Tab-separated table of N, CA and C in Angstrom:
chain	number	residue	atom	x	y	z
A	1	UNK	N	157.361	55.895	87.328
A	1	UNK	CA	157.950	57.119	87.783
A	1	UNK	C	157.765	57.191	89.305
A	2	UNK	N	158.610	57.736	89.637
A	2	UNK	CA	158.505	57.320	91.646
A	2	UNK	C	158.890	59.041	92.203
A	3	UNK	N	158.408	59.427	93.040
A	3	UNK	CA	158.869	60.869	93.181
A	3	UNK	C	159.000	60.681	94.890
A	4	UNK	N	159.660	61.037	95.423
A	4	UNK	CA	160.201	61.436	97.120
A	4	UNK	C	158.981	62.054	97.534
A	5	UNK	N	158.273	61.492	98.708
A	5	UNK	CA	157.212	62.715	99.134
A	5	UNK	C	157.894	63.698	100.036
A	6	UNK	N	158.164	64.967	99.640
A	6	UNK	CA	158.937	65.964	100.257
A	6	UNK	C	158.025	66.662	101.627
A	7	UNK	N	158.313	66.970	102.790
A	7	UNK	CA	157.656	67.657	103.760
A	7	UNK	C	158.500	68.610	104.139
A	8	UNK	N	157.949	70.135	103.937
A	8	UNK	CA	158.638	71.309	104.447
A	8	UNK	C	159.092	70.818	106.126
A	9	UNK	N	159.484	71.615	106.296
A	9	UNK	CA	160.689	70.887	108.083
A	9	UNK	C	159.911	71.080	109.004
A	10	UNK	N	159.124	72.443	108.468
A	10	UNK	CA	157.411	72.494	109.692
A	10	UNK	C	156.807	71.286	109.856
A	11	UNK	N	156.336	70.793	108.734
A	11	UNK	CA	155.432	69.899	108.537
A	11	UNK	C	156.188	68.304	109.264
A	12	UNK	N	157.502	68.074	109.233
A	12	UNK	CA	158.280	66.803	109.640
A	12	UNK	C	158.483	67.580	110.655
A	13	UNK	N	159.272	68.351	111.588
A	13	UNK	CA	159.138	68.607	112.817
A	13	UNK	C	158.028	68.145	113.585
A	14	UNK	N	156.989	69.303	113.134
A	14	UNK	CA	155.404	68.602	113.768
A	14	UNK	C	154.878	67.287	113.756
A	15	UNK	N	155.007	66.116	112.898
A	15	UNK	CA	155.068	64.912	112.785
A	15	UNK	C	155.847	64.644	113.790
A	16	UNK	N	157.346	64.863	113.880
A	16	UNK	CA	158.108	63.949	114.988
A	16	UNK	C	157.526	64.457	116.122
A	17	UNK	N	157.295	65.876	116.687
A	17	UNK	CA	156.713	65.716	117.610
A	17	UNK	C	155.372	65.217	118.304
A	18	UNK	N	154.351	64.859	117.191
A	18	UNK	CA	153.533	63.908	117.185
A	18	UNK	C	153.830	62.469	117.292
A	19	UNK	N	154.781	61.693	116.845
A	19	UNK	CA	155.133	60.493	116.731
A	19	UNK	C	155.711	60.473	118.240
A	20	UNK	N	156.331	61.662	119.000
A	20	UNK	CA	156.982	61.561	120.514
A	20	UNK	C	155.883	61.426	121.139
A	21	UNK	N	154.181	62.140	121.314
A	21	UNK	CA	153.431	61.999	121.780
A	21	UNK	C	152.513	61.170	121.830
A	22	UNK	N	152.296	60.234	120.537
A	22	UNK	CA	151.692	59.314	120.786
A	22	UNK	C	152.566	58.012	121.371
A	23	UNK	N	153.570	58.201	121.098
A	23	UNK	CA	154.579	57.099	121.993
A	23	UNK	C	154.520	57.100	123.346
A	24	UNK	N	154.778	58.475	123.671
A	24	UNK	CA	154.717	58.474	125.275
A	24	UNK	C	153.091	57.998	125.644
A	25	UNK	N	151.973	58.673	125.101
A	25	UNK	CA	151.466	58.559	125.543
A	25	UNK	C	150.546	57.111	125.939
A	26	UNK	N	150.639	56.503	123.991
A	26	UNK	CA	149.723	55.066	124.079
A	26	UNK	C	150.700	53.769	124.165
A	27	UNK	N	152.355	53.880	124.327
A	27	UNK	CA	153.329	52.891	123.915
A	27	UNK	C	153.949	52.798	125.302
A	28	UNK	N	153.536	53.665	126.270
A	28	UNK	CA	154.783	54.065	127.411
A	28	UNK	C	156.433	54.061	127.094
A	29	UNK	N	156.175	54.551	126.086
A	29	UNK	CA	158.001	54.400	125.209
A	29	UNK	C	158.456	56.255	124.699
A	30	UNK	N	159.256	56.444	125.579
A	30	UNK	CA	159.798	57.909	125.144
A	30	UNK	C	161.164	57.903	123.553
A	31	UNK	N	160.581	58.372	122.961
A	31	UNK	CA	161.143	58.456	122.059
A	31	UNK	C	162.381	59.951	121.914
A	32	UNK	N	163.711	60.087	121.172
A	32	UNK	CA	164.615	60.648	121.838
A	32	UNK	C	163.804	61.583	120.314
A	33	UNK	N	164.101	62.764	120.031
A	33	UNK	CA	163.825	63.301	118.486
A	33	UNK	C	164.781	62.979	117.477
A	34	UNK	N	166.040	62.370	117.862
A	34	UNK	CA	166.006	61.664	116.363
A	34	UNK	C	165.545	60.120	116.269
A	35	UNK	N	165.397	59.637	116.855
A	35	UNK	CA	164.935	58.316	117.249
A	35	UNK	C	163.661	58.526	116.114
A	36	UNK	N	162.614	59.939	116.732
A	36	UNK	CA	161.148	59.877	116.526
A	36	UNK	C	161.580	60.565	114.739
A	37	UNK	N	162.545	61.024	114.520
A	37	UNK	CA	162.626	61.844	113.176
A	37	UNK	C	162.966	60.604	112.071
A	38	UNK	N	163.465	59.288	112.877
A	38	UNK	CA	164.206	58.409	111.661
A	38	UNK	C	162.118	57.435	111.748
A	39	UNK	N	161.931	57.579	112.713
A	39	UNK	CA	160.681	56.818	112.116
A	39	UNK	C	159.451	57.459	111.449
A	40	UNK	N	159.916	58.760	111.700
A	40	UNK	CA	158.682	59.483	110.406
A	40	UNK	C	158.844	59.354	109.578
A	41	UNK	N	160.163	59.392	109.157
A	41	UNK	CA	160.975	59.280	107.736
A	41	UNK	C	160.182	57.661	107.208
A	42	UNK	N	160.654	57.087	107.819
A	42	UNK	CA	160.485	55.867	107.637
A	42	UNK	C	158.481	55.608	106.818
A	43	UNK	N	157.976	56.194	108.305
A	43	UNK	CA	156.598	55.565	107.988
A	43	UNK	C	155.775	56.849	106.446
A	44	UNK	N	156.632	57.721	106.413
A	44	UNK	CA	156.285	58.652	104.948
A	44	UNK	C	156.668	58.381	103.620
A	45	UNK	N	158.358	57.372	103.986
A	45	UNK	CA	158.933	56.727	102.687
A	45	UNK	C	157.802	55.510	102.608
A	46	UNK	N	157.225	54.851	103.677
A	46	UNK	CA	156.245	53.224	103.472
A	46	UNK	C	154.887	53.878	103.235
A	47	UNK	N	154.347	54.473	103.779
A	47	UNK	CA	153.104	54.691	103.742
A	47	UNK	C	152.515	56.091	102.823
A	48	UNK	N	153.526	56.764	102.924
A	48	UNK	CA	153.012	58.059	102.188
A	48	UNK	C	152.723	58.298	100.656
A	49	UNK	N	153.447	56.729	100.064
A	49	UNK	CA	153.137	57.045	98.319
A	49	UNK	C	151.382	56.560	98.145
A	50	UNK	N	150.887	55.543	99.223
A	50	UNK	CA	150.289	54.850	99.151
A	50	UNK	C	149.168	55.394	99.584
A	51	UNK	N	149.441	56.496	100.649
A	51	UNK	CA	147.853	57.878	100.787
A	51	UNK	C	148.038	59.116	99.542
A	52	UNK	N	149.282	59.654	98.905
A	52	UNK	CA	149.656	60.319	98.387
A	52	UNK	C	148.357	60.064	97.287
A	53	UNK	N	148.615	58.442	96.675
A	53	UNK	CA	148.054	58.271	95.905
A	53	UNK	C	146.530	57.017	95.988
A	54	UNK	N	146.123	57.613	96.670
A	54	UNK	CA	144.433	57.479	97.283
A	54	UNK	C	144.140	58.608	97.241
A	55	UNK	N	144.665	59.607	97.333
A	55	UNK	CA	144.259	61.324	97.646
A	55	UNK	C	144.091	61.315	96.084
A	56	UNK	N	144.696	61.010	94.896
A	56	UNK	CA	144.986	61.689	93.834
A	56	UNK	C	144.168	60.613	93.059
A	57	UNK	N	143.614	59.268	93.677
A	57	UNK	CA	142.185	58.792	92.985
A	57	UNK	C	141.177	59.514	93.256
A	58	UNK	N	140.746	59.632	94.273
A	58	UNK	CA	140.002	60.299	94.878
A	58	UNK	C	139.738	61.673	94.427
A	59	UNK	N	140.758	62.507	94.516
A	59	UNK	CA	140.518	63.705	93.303
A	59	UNK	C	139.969	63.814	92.121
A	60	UNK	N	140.686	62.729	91.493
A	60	UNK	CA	140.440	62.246	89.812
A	60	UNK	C	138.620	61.515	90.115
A	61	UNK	N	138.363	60.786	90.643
A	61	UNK	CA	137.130	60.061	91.091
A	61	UNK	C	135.910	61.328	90.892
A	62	UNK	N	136.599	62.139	92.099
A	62	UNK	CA	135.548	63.918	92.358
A	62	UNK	C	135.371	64.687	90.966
A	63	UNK	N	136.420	64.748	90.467
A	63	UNK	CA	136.522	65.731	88.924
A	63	UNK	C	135.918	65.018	88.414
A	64	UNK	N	135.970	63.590	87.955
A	64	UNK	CA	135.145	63.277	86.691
A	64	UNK	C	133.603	62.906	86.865
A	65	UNK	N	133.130	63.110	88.253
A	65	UNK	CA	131.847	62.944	88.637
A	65	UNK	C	131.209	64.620	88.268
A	66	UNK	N	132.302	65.614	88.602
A	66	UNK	CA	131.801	66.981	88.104
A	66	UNK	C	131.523	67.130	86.833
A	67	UNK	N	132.947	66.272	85.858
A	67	UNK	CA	132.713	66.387	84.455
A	67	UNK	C	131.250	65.925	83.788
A	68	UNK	N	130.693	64.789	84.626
A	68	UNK	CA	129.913	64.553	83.877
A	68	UNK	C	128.743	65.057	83.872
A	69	UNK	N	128.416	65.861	85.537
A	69	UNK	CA	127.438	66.750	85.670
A	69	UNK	C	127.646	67.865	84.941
A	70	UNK	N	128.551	68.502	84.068
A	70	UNK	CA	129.214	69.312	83.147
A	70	UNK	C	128.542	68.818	81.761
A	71	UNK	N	129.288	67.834	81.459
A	71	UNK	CA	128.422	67.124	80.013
A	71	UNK	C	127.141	67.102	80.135
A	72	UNK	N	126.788	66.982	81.199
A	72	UNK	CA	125.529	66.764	80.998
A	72	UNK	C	124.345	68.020	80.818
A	73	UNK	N	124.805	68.971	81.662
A	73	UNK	CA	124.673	70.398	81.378
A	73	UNK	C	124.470	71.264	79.733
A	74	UNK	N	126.009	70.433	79.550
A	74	UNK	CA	125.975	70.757	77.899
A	74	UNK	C	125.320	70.450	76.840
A	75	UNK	N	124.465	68.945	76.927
A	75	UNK	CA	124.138	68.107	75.894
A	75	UNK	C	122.608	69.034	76.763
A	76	UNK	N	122.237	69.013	77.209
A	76	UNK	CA	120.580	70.084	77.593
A	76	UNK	C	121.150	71.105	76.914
A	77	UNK	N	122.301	71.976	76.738
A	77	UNK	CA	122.051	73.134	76.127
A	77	UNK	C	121.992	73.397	74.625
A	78	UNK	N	122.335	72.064	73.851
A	78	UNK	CA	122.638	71.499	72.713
A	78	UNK	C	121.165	72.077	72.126
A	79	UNK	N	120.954	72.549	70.966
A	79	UNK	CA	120.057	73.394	70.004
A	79	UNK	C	119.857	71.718	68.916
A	80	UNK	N	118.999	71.245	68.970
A	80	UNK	CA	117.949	70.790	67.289
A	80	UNK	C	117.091	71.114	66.874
């Protein structure tokens, strides 16, 4: 199953104008805003499924380390 990572226009605006600033600043290369808008696109379609889903191990990783401090909680409250 493959899903589009969607960014409200705030969120991709602010990116391209980040992608203009680190250009100018560390590339000496001025980037025009659609120039800088087709390579956000770009580096969110390549790179973004691939943090998307490190974020969502990582979640899953955190929860089931809670779960088990949970189970474990439970089996102490367990009555014999």
């Amino acid at each position: 199953m493959s899903h589009k990572i969607d960014l409200t226009s705030e969120q991709h605006d602010a990116l391209v104008l980040q992608a203009q600033s680190y250009c100018r600043k560390n590339l000496d290369l001025d980037l025009e805003q659609f120039d800088a808008a087709f390579l956000v696109d770009f580096f969110v379609e390549q790179i973004g499924k691939q943090v998307y889903n490190r974020a969502i191990g990582d979640a899953k990783s955190h929860l089931e380390q809670h779960f088990e401090v949970l189970a474990d909680r439970l089996y102490e409250l367990e009555k014999y």
